Every structure is written in structure tokens, then in C-alpha cells.
Amino acid sequence: MENIIDLKAHEIRDGYKNKLFTCTDVVNAYYKSIEDNDNDIKAFITLTKEDALKEAENKQKEIENALSNGTFDSLPTLFGIPIAIKDNINVLGYKTTCASKILENFVSPYDATVIKHVKEEGMIILGKLNMDEFAMGSSCENSAFFATKNPCNLDRVCGGSSGGSAASVAGKMAPLSLGSDTGGSIREPASFCGIVGMKPTYGLVSRFGLVAFASSLDQIGPMTRDVRDNAELLSVIAKYDNMDSTSANVPAKDYKNALINDVKGLKIGVPKEFFGDGLNDEVRASVEKAIEKYKELGAEIVDISLPVSKYSLPTYYIIACAEASSNLGRFDGIRYGYRASNCETLKDIYRKSRSEGFGTEVKRRIILGTYVLSAGYYDAYYKKAQKVRTAIKNDFDEAFKKCDVIVTPTVPTTAWKIGEKIENPLEMYLMDLYTVPVNISGVPAISIPCGVDSDGLPIGMQLIAKHFDEETLYRVAYTYEQN
Ligand code: GLN
């Protein structure tokens, strides 16, 4: 038998069914792997071991009952499967730190809606994962606690902001994880660590209980070792929620049904703007090879253009910072988290708690966001950015008249060296070039592995579809993976 930690979630289920191991064996195997590897990788902020082992015992009893009654197949798909959670998603009774000093000791009084779904499915939470502070960053180096390293090469960044989510799955310390994506934070680390990461359509997954960064862009999504696990986990979390006013009231789907190994007749659009300057040659070659593969498999490749997408980065950084400056106003040293000591006045509490509690990148964004929203500059920046946002969305609408999915690189490069870009925020922002247009227009996108560079570092390919057409993404991703 293969080592438990090498198994995909759907293979663990088969193991339960065939009585190869118990739920407790699986949970123990993962904690053993965490013990062996996480001193180097540093993906976890909090472990939930005691509860996880208790849960494993309960789930095992249910599995045994089901096996003896012949009802195993009616257990939920991911029953008894462990999962790890990004530390900006609330899990009742555990810390939600957002990798920030300001929330270092904040214990969540409730479960996020996605966590309710995960628990109802019978999944077992292993722990909470490192990230860039408040999800601001692309390398996981902005955590107030420690940087997470890339399991494929410990000198490299794991990507961000869901860096711990990617590293835990790639480093075999969890079979599945949840991340969040505001401008690429699921897809970029998935690409750097060689795993599958899905940013669902805005509104498909409830944001209730996700600490808000930029509310009009944030989405929670699954990060997994293969496309099938990804589809199964999305099916668990994608449900309408009246606790989130932006939740879309669309029927829940079983995305497993979309795992069709066939792209014949599908139109795959290649936007020239995403293959221009700044794209690393090896990344380009890998993605072009994947496009050739699709052609071979019977897809029709069409040239498309997304002309306004070149304004995506400034548009994103204006809107995201504006929303962040507003959302992060609640961390005032009174209601949440860290409070500075020796303060004389109320203003003192605000100023000192925020100055001491937030890290450099978070402060930079709050200042930028406050600036673009200020009376004299609102029209020039924020209002203008909203107009460009609409134009970018129109670009996608036009493009999808000509094709079913769009293929691009996920990131212009592979994982850079730890420390390489941390002094130059602009250089770091440029890495979000291909991922932010997707959040701006709200469409879904998935990153799947499509090769390695000459240093052996994973390369990711991004597939983008129309609003609520995750099924086509899974179909196209699955076909590539199977071939
Ligand atoms: N890297 C982007 C940023 O720093 C995206 C972050 C995210 O998606 N949370 O804003």
C-alpha cells in the first residue's frame, strides 16, 4: 500500500471503504508528517490536534457502522477526510490571526459558513495556515510570524497570500486546504507549489466568516493535489448563504459530474496580451505546449484580445486598497485584538494600537486606500478605477462570445528566491498581472500544473471561464491532467 500521505482525498475514501486504514490512522499520519516537515516549511500557525483526533474516532465509528450496514456509499463524499484552513477563515474556538500581530490572540466565536459545510460533510480540520498578513502579498513573507517556504525548494517562496494552504498540500501535510483569493492568492501559490487551485465565481462561495480584505473581490476556494479533489471540495462549499448579501442564489452542483476527459469541439481562447513582455520564456513554452496538447485533443484554439486588461494592475491596487482601508477600520484596539498599553486618550489607543499591530505592507495599503478615497482624489482614482473595472468586465464578455475558456500563464515566472522581492513592493505587485483581471470581472479561474522549469520549479497554467461556469473549467483542467 502507498503511504497514506501520498493519497489523494478520493483515494483515502477508497481506503476507508476497503478497510485499509482508519480515520485515526489518516489523521495521525498527517500529524506525523507535520511534525517531520513543518519545522522547515512552516505552513501551520495553529494545530487542532486534540479535536481532530477526537473527531477521527467519531468518524471512524460512523464509517464502521456504514460498512456493516452496507450504506458506506451514502456517506458524504469527503467524509473523514482531513483539511487545513487559511488563517483568515473563522473556525469556532480557535484563533483567527490573519497572520497579523493585531489579531494574534483573537479567538473566533463562530464558524464561517464554509467551515459549517466542511464540518457537516464530516471532514476533519487539522489546523490553521500561514498567509501574508490580511492576505496582502504574493509570497507569504508578509506574515507577522514567519515566512512559509516552498516544499519543492526550501530556498524559494511558496507564493501568497494563501502560501500555507499551498505548502501544506504540496508538502503532504494535508490532503486538501481552503484558501482565499482577492487578486490571485489561491492561484499564484498553487502555481508555485505545483497543485490545483480554484478561484470560484464571485458570489458562488459564502464569504461569511472570512476576514474581509477587499469585499468586492474576495472569494474562498479549494486547493488540492488533483482536479477531482478540487471539484469535490468545491461541491461542499459552494452553497447559497443568506448571511452573505453577495451570495448568489444559484442551485448547488455536484462538480464531480463535470470531470469529463474530452475537449473536442470546445473553443479555447488565447489572449495575446497575456503572452507579451515580462513573461518568462520557460513559462511561455510550457503553456504553449499545453495549448498544443489541447489542439491535439480536438479543441479549437482561437486568438482573442483583452485590450483593457493592461490596466488591471492599477485598477486592482486602487480598488483593493480602498476597500481594505475601509474594512480594516474595525481594528481599532477597542473591539478587536491587540491594544497598545500606556495610552492617555482614545485617539492614542487607535493610533498606537494600529501602528504597533499592523505590519508594513498592511499600513502601506491602508494609506494608499485612504488617499484614493479622500475628497480631492476620489474622482481621479477610485471613481476612475470603477469605470475601468466595468471596461475590463466588458472585455471578458466580448471574449466569451468567441470562446468557452481562456488559457493564460498563472504567473509570469516560477517561484522566486525568498527575500528577492520583499524590498520592492512594485516588483511584487507585477506578479499579479495575469490573476487580478479575473477578480476584477468576477469570473472563475483555476490554476493547474503544466510542467517545471530548468530548476525543477512548478509552472502553472490558468484557465478562465464565464461567470458560474466552473464546470467547463473542471472539464478542461481534468482533460489536461488525464492526458
Ligand atoms: N497578491 C495580491 C495582493 O497582494 C493578491 C492578494 C490576494 O489575492 N489576497 O493583493
mmCIF file with all atom_site columns, N, CA and C and ligand atoms in Angstrom, residues 86 134-138 160-162 180-188 213 218 316-317 320 361 365 428-429 432 435-436 439, ligand 1:
data_model
loop_
_atom_site.group_PDB
_atom_site.id
_atom_site.type_symbol
_atom_site.label_atom_id
_atom_site.label_alt_id
_atom_site.label_comp_id
_atom_site.label_asym_id
_atom_site.label_entity_id
_atom_site.label_seq_id
_atom_site.pdbx_PDB_ins_code
_atom_site.Cartn_x
_atom_site.Cartn_y
_atom_site.Cartn_z
_atom_site.occupancy
_atom_site.B_iso_or_equiv
_atom_site.pdbx_formal_charge
_atom_site.auth_seq_id
_atom_site.auth_comp_id
_atom_site.auth_asym_id
_atom_site.auth_atom_id
_atom_site.pdbx_PDB_model_num
ATOM   1   N N  . LYS A 1 86  ? -6.937  28.236 5.822   1.00 0.00 ? 86  LYS A N  1
ATOM   2   C CA . LYS A 1 86  ? -6.216  29.520 5.858   1.00 0.00 ? 86  LYS A CA 1
ATOM   3   C C  . LYS A 1 86  ? -6.639  30.309 7.087   1.00 0.00 ? 86  LYS A C  1
ATOM   4   N N  . PHE A 1 134 ? -3.264  39.687 6.523   1.00 0.00 ? 134 PHE A N  1
ATOM   5   C CA . PHE A 1 134 ? -4.548  40.116 5.956   1.00 0.00 ? 134 PHE A CA 1
ATOM   6   C C  . PHE A 1 134 ? -4.663  39.812 4.462   1.00 0.00 ? 134 PHE A C  1
ATOM   7   N N  . ALA A 1 135 ? -3.939  38.801 4.010   1.00 0.00 ? 135 ALA A N  1
ATOM   8   C CA . ALA A 1 135 ? -3.981  38.336 2.611   1.00 0.00 ? 135 ALA A CA 1
ATOM   9   C C  . ALA A 1 135 ? -3.369  39.338 1.628   1.00 0.00 ? 135 ALA A C  1
ATOM   10  N N  . MET A 1 136 ? -2.487  40.194 2.125   1.00 0.00 ? 136 MET A N  1
ATOM   11  C CA . MET A 1 136 ? -1.856  41.194 1.255   1.00 0.00 ? 136 MET A CA 1
ATOM   12  C C  . MET A 1 136 ? -0.434  40.774 0.928   1.00 0.00 ? 136 MET A C  1
ATOM   13  N N  . GLY A 1 137 ? -0.268  40.220 -0.279  1.00 0.00 ? 137 GLY A N  1
ATOM   14  C CA . GLY A 1 137 ? 1.063   39.813 -0.688  1.00 0.00 ? 137 GLY A CA 1
ATOM   15  C C  . GLY A 1 137 ? 1.023   38.640 -1.640  1.00 0.00 ? 137 GLY A C  1
ATOM   16  N N  . SER A 1 138 ? 2.162   38.311 -2.208  1.00 0.00 ? 138 SER A N  1
ATOM   17  C CA . SER A 1 138 ? 2.241   37.244 -3.199  1.00 0.00 ? 138 SER A CA 1
ATOM   18  C C  . SER A 1 138 ? 3.353   36.256 -2.868  1.00 0.00 ? 138 SER A C  1
ATOM   19  N N  . GLY A 1 160 ? 1.730   33.565 -2.487  1.00 0.00 ? 160 GLY A N  1
ATOM   20  C CA . GLY A 1 160 ? 0.836   34.105 -1.470  1.00 0.00 ? 160 GLY A CA 1
ATOM   21  C C  . GLY A 1 160 ? -0.402  34.701 -2.103  1.00 0.00 ? 160 GLY A C  1
ATOM   22  N N  . SER A 1 161 ? -1.347  35.071 -1.331  1.00 0.00 ? 161 SER A N  1
ATOM   23  C CA . SER A 1 161 ? -1.211  35.078 0.101   1.00 0.00 ? 161 SER A CA 1
ATOM   24  C C  . SER A 1 161 ? -1.558  33.737 0.764   1.00 0.00 ? 161 SER A C  1
ATOM   25  N N  . SER A 1 162 ? -2.226  32.822 0.030   1.00 0.00 ? 162 SER A N  1
ATOM   26  C CA . SER A 1 162 ? -2.575  31.528 0.644   1.00 0.00 ? 162 SER A CA 1
ATOM   27  C C  . SER A 1 162 ? -1.370  30.586 0.585   1.00 0.00 ? 162 SER A C  1
ATOM   28  N N  . SER A 1 180 ? -8.015  31.780 0.178   1.00 0.00 ? 180 SER A N  1
ATOM   29  C CA . SER A 1 180 ? -8.877  32.852 -0.307  1.00 0.00 ? 180 SER A CA 1
ATOM   30  C C  . SER A 1 180 ? -8.117  33.611 -1.385  1.00 0.00 ? 180 SER A C  1
ATOM   31  N N  . ASP A 1 181 ? -8.880  34.199 -2.299  1.00 0.00 ? 181 ASP A N  1
ATOM   32  C CA . ASP A 1 181 ? -8.278  34.807 -3.493  1.00 0.00 ? 181 ASP A CA 1
ATOM   33  C C  . ASP A 1 181 ? -8.957  36.142 -3.751  1.00 0.00 ? 181 ASP A C  1
ATOM   34  N N  . THR A 1 182 ? -8.179  37.218 -3.643  1.00 0.00 ? 182 THR A N  1
ATOM   35  C CA . THR A 1 182 ? -8.677  38.572 -3.877  1.00 0.00 ? 182 THR A CA 1
ATOM   36  C C  . THR A 1 182 ? -8.104  39.115 -5.180  1.00 0.00 ? 182 THR A C  1
ATOM   37  N N  . GLY A 1 183 ? -6.863  38.675 -5.464  1.00 0.00 ? 183 GLY A N  1
ATOM   38  C CA . GLY A 1 183 ? -6.209  39.103 -6.704  1.00 0.00 ? 183 GLY A CA 1
ATOM   39  C C  . GLY A 1 183 ? -5.275  38.028 -7.243  1.00 0.00 ? 183 GLY A C  1
ATOM   40  N N  . GLY A 1 184 ? -5.435  36.805 -6.738  1.00 0.00 ? 184 GLY A N  1
ATOM   41  C CA . GLY A 1 184 ? -4.583  35.705 -7.207  1.00 0.00 ? 184 GLY A CA 1
ATOM   42  C C  . GLY A 1 184 ? -4.093  34.802 -6.093  1.00 0.00 ? 184 GLY A C  1
ATOM   43  N N  . SER A 1 185 ? -4.543  35.059 -4.881  1.00 0.00 ? 185 SER A N  1
ATOM   44  C CA . SER A 1 185 ? -3.969  34.395 -3.706  1.00 0.00 ? 185 SER A CA 1
ATOM   45  C C  . SER A 1 185 ? -4.207  32.899 -3.587  1.00 0.00 ? 185 SER A C  1
ATOM   46  N N  . ILE A 1 186 ? -5.105  32.335 -4.384  1.00 0.00 ? 186 ILE A N  1
ATOM   47  C CA . ILE A 1 186 ? -5.212  30.878 -4.441  1.00 0.00 ? 186 ILE A CA 1
ATOM   48  C C  . ILE A 1 186 ? -4.377  30.371 -5.608  1.00 0.00 ? 186 ILE A C  1
ATOM   49  N N  . ARG A 1 187 ? -4.523  31.033 -6.759  1.00 0.00 ? 187 ARG A N  1
ATOM   50  C CA . ARG A 1 187 ? -3.911  30.523 -7.997  1.00 0.00 ? 187 ARG A CA 1
ATOM   51  C C  . ARG A 1 187 ? -2.395  30.674 -8.015  1.00 0.00 ? 187 ARG A C  1
ATOM   52  N N  . GLU A 1 188 ? -1.884  31.785 -7.505  1.00 0.00 ? 188 GLU A N  1
ATOM   53  C CA . GLU A 1 188 ? -0.432  32.009 -7.571  1.00 0.00 ? 188 GLU A CA 1
ATOM   54  C C  . GLU A 1 188 ? 0.339   31.011 -6.704  1.00 0.00 ? 188 GLU A C  1
ATOM   55  N N  . PHE A 1 213 ? -10.820 41.480 3.184   1.00 0.00 ? 213 PHE A N  1
ATOM   56  C CA . PHE A 1 213 ? -9.714  42.309 2.698   1.00 0.00 ? 213 PHE A CA 1
ATOM   57  C C  . PHE A 1 213 ? -10.338 43.319 1.732   1.00 0.00 ? 213 PHE A C  1
ATOM   58  N N  . ASP A 1 218 ? -12.949 39.402 -2.880  1.00 0.00 ? 218 ASP A N  1
ATOM   59  C CA . ASP A 1 218 ? -12.612 38.200 -2.100  1.00 0.00 ? 218 ASP A CA 1
ATOM   60  C C  . ASP A 1 218 ? -13.476 36.989 -2.457  1.00 0.00 ? 218 ASP A C  1
ATOM   61  N N  . TYR A 1 316 ? -6.810  47.255 -9.913  1.00 0.00 ? 316 TYR A N  1
ATOM   62  C CA . TYR A 1 316 ? -6.886  46.368 -8.750  1.00 0.00 ? 316 TYR A CA 1
ATOM   63  C C  . TYR A 1 316 ? -6.307  47.035 -7.511  1.00 0.00 ? 316 TYR A C  1
ATOM   64  N N  . TYR A 1 317 ? -5.123  47.621 -7.638  1.00 0.00 ? 317 TYR A N  1
ATOM   65  C CA . TYR A 1 317 ? -4.485  48.165 -6.435  1.00 0.00 ? 317 TYR A CA 1
ATOM   66  C C  . TYR A 1 317 ? -5.207  49.400 -5.902  1.00 0.00 ? 317 TYR A C  1
ATOM   67  N N  . ALA A 1 320 ? -8.682  47.499 -4.411  1.00 0.00 ? 320 ALA A N  1
ATOM   68  C CA . ALA A 1 320 ? -8.387  46.616 -3.275  1.00 0.00 ? 320 ALA A CA 1
ATOM   69  C C  . ALA A 1 320 ? -7.930  47.437 -2.069  1.00 0.00 ? 320 ALA A C  1
ATOM   70  N N  . GLU A 1 361 ? 3.303   46.264 5.034   1.00 0.00 ? 361 GLU A N  1
ATOM   71  C CA . GLU A 1 361 ? 2.527   46.200 3.793   1.00 0.00 ? 361 GLU A CA 1
ATOM   72  C C  . GLU A 1 361 ? 1.074   46.592 4.054   1.00 0.00 ? 361 GLU A C  1
ATOM   73  N N  . ARG A 1 365 ? -0.998  49.781 2.371   1.00 0.00 ? 365 ARG A N  1
ATOM   74  C CA . ARG A 1 365 ? -2.275  49.680 1.650   1.00 0.00 ? 365 ARG A CA 1
ATOM   75  C C  . ARG A 1 365 ? -3.359  50.544 2.287   1.00 0.00 ? 365 ARG A C  1
ATOM   76  N N  . MET A 1 428 ? 6.771   43.103 -6.710  1.00 0.00 ? 428 MET A N  1
ATOM   77  C CA . MET A 1 428 ? 5.883   42.039 -6.211  1.00 0.00 ? 428 MET A CA 1
ATOM   78  C C  . MET A 1 428 ? 4.483   42.200 -6.834  1.00 0.00 ? 428 MET A C  1
ATOM   79  N N  . TYR A 1 429 ? 3.973   43.434 -6.896  1.00 0.00 ? 429 TYR A N  1
ATOM   80  C CA . TYR A 1 429 ? 2.631   43.665 -7.443  1.00 0.00 ? 429 TYR A CA 1
ATOM   81  C C  . TYR A 1 429 ? 2.567   43.205 -8.911  1.00 0.00 ? 429 TYR A C  1
ATOM   82  N N  . ASP A 1 432 ? 1.136   39.855 -10.098 1.00 0.00 ? 432 ASP A N  1
ATOM   83  C CA . ASP A 1 432 ? -0.312  39.614 -10.100 1.00 0.00 ? 432 ASP A CA 1
ATOM   84  C C  . ASP A 1 432 ? -0.958  39.949 -11.442 1.00 0.00 ? 432 ASP A C  1
ATOM   85  N N  . THR A 1 435 ? -3.521  37.391 -12.835 1.00 0.00 ? 435 THR A N  1
ATOM   86  C CA . THR A 1 435 ? -4.577  36.890 -11.948 1.00 0.00 ? 435 THR A CA 1
ATOM   87  C C  . THR A 1 435 ? -5.611  37.954 -11.585 1.00 0.00 ? 435 THR A C  1
ATOM   88  N N  . VAL A 1 436 ? -5.184  39.228 -11.461 1.00 0.00 ? 436 VAL A N  1
ATOM   89  C CA . VAL A 1 436 ? -6.144  40.243 -10.987 1.00 0.00 ? 436 VAL A CA 1
ATOM   90  C C  . VAL A 1 436 ? -7.311  40.531 -11.952 1.00 0.00 ? 436 VAL A C  1
ATOM   91  N N  . ASN A 1 439 ? -10.416 38.565 -10.870 1.00 0.00 ? 439 ASN A N  1
ATOM   92  C CA . ASN A 1 439 ? -11.177 39.045 -9.707  1.00 0.00 ? 439 ASN A CA 1
ATOM   93  C C  . ASN A 1 439 ? -11.944 40.312 -10.054 1.00 0.00 ? 439 ASN A C  1
HETATM 94  N N1 . GLN B 2 .   ? -1.069  39.431 -4.394  1.00 0.00 ? 1   GLN B N1 1
HETATM 95  C C1 . GLN B 2 .   ? -2.259  40.178 -4.391  1.00 0.00 ? 1   GLN B C1 1
HETATM 96  C C2 . GLN B 2 .   ? -2.188  41.272 -3.355  1.00 0.00 ? 1   GLN B C2 1
HETATM 97  O O1 . GLN B 2 .   ? -1.180  41.388 -2.744  1.00 0.00 ? 1   GLN B O1 1
HETATM 98  C C3 . GLN B 2 .   ? -3.437  39.294 -4.177  1.00 0.00 ? 1   GLN B C3 1
HETATM 99  C C4 . GLN B 2 .   ? -3.746  39.024 -2.767  1.00 0.00 ? 1   GLN B C4 1
HETATM 100 C C5 . GLN B 2 .   ? -4.954  38.147 -2.598  1.00 0.00 ? 1   GLN B C5 1
HETATM 101 O O2 . GLN B 2 .   ? -5.485  37.589 -3.549  1.00 0.00 ? 1   GLN B O2 1
HETATM 102 N N2 . GLN B 2 .   ? -5.412  38.069 -1.373  1.00 0.00 ? 1   GLN B N2 1
HETATM 103 O O3 . GLN B 2 .   ? -3.100  41.995 -3.152  1.00 0.00 ? 1   GLN B O3 1
#
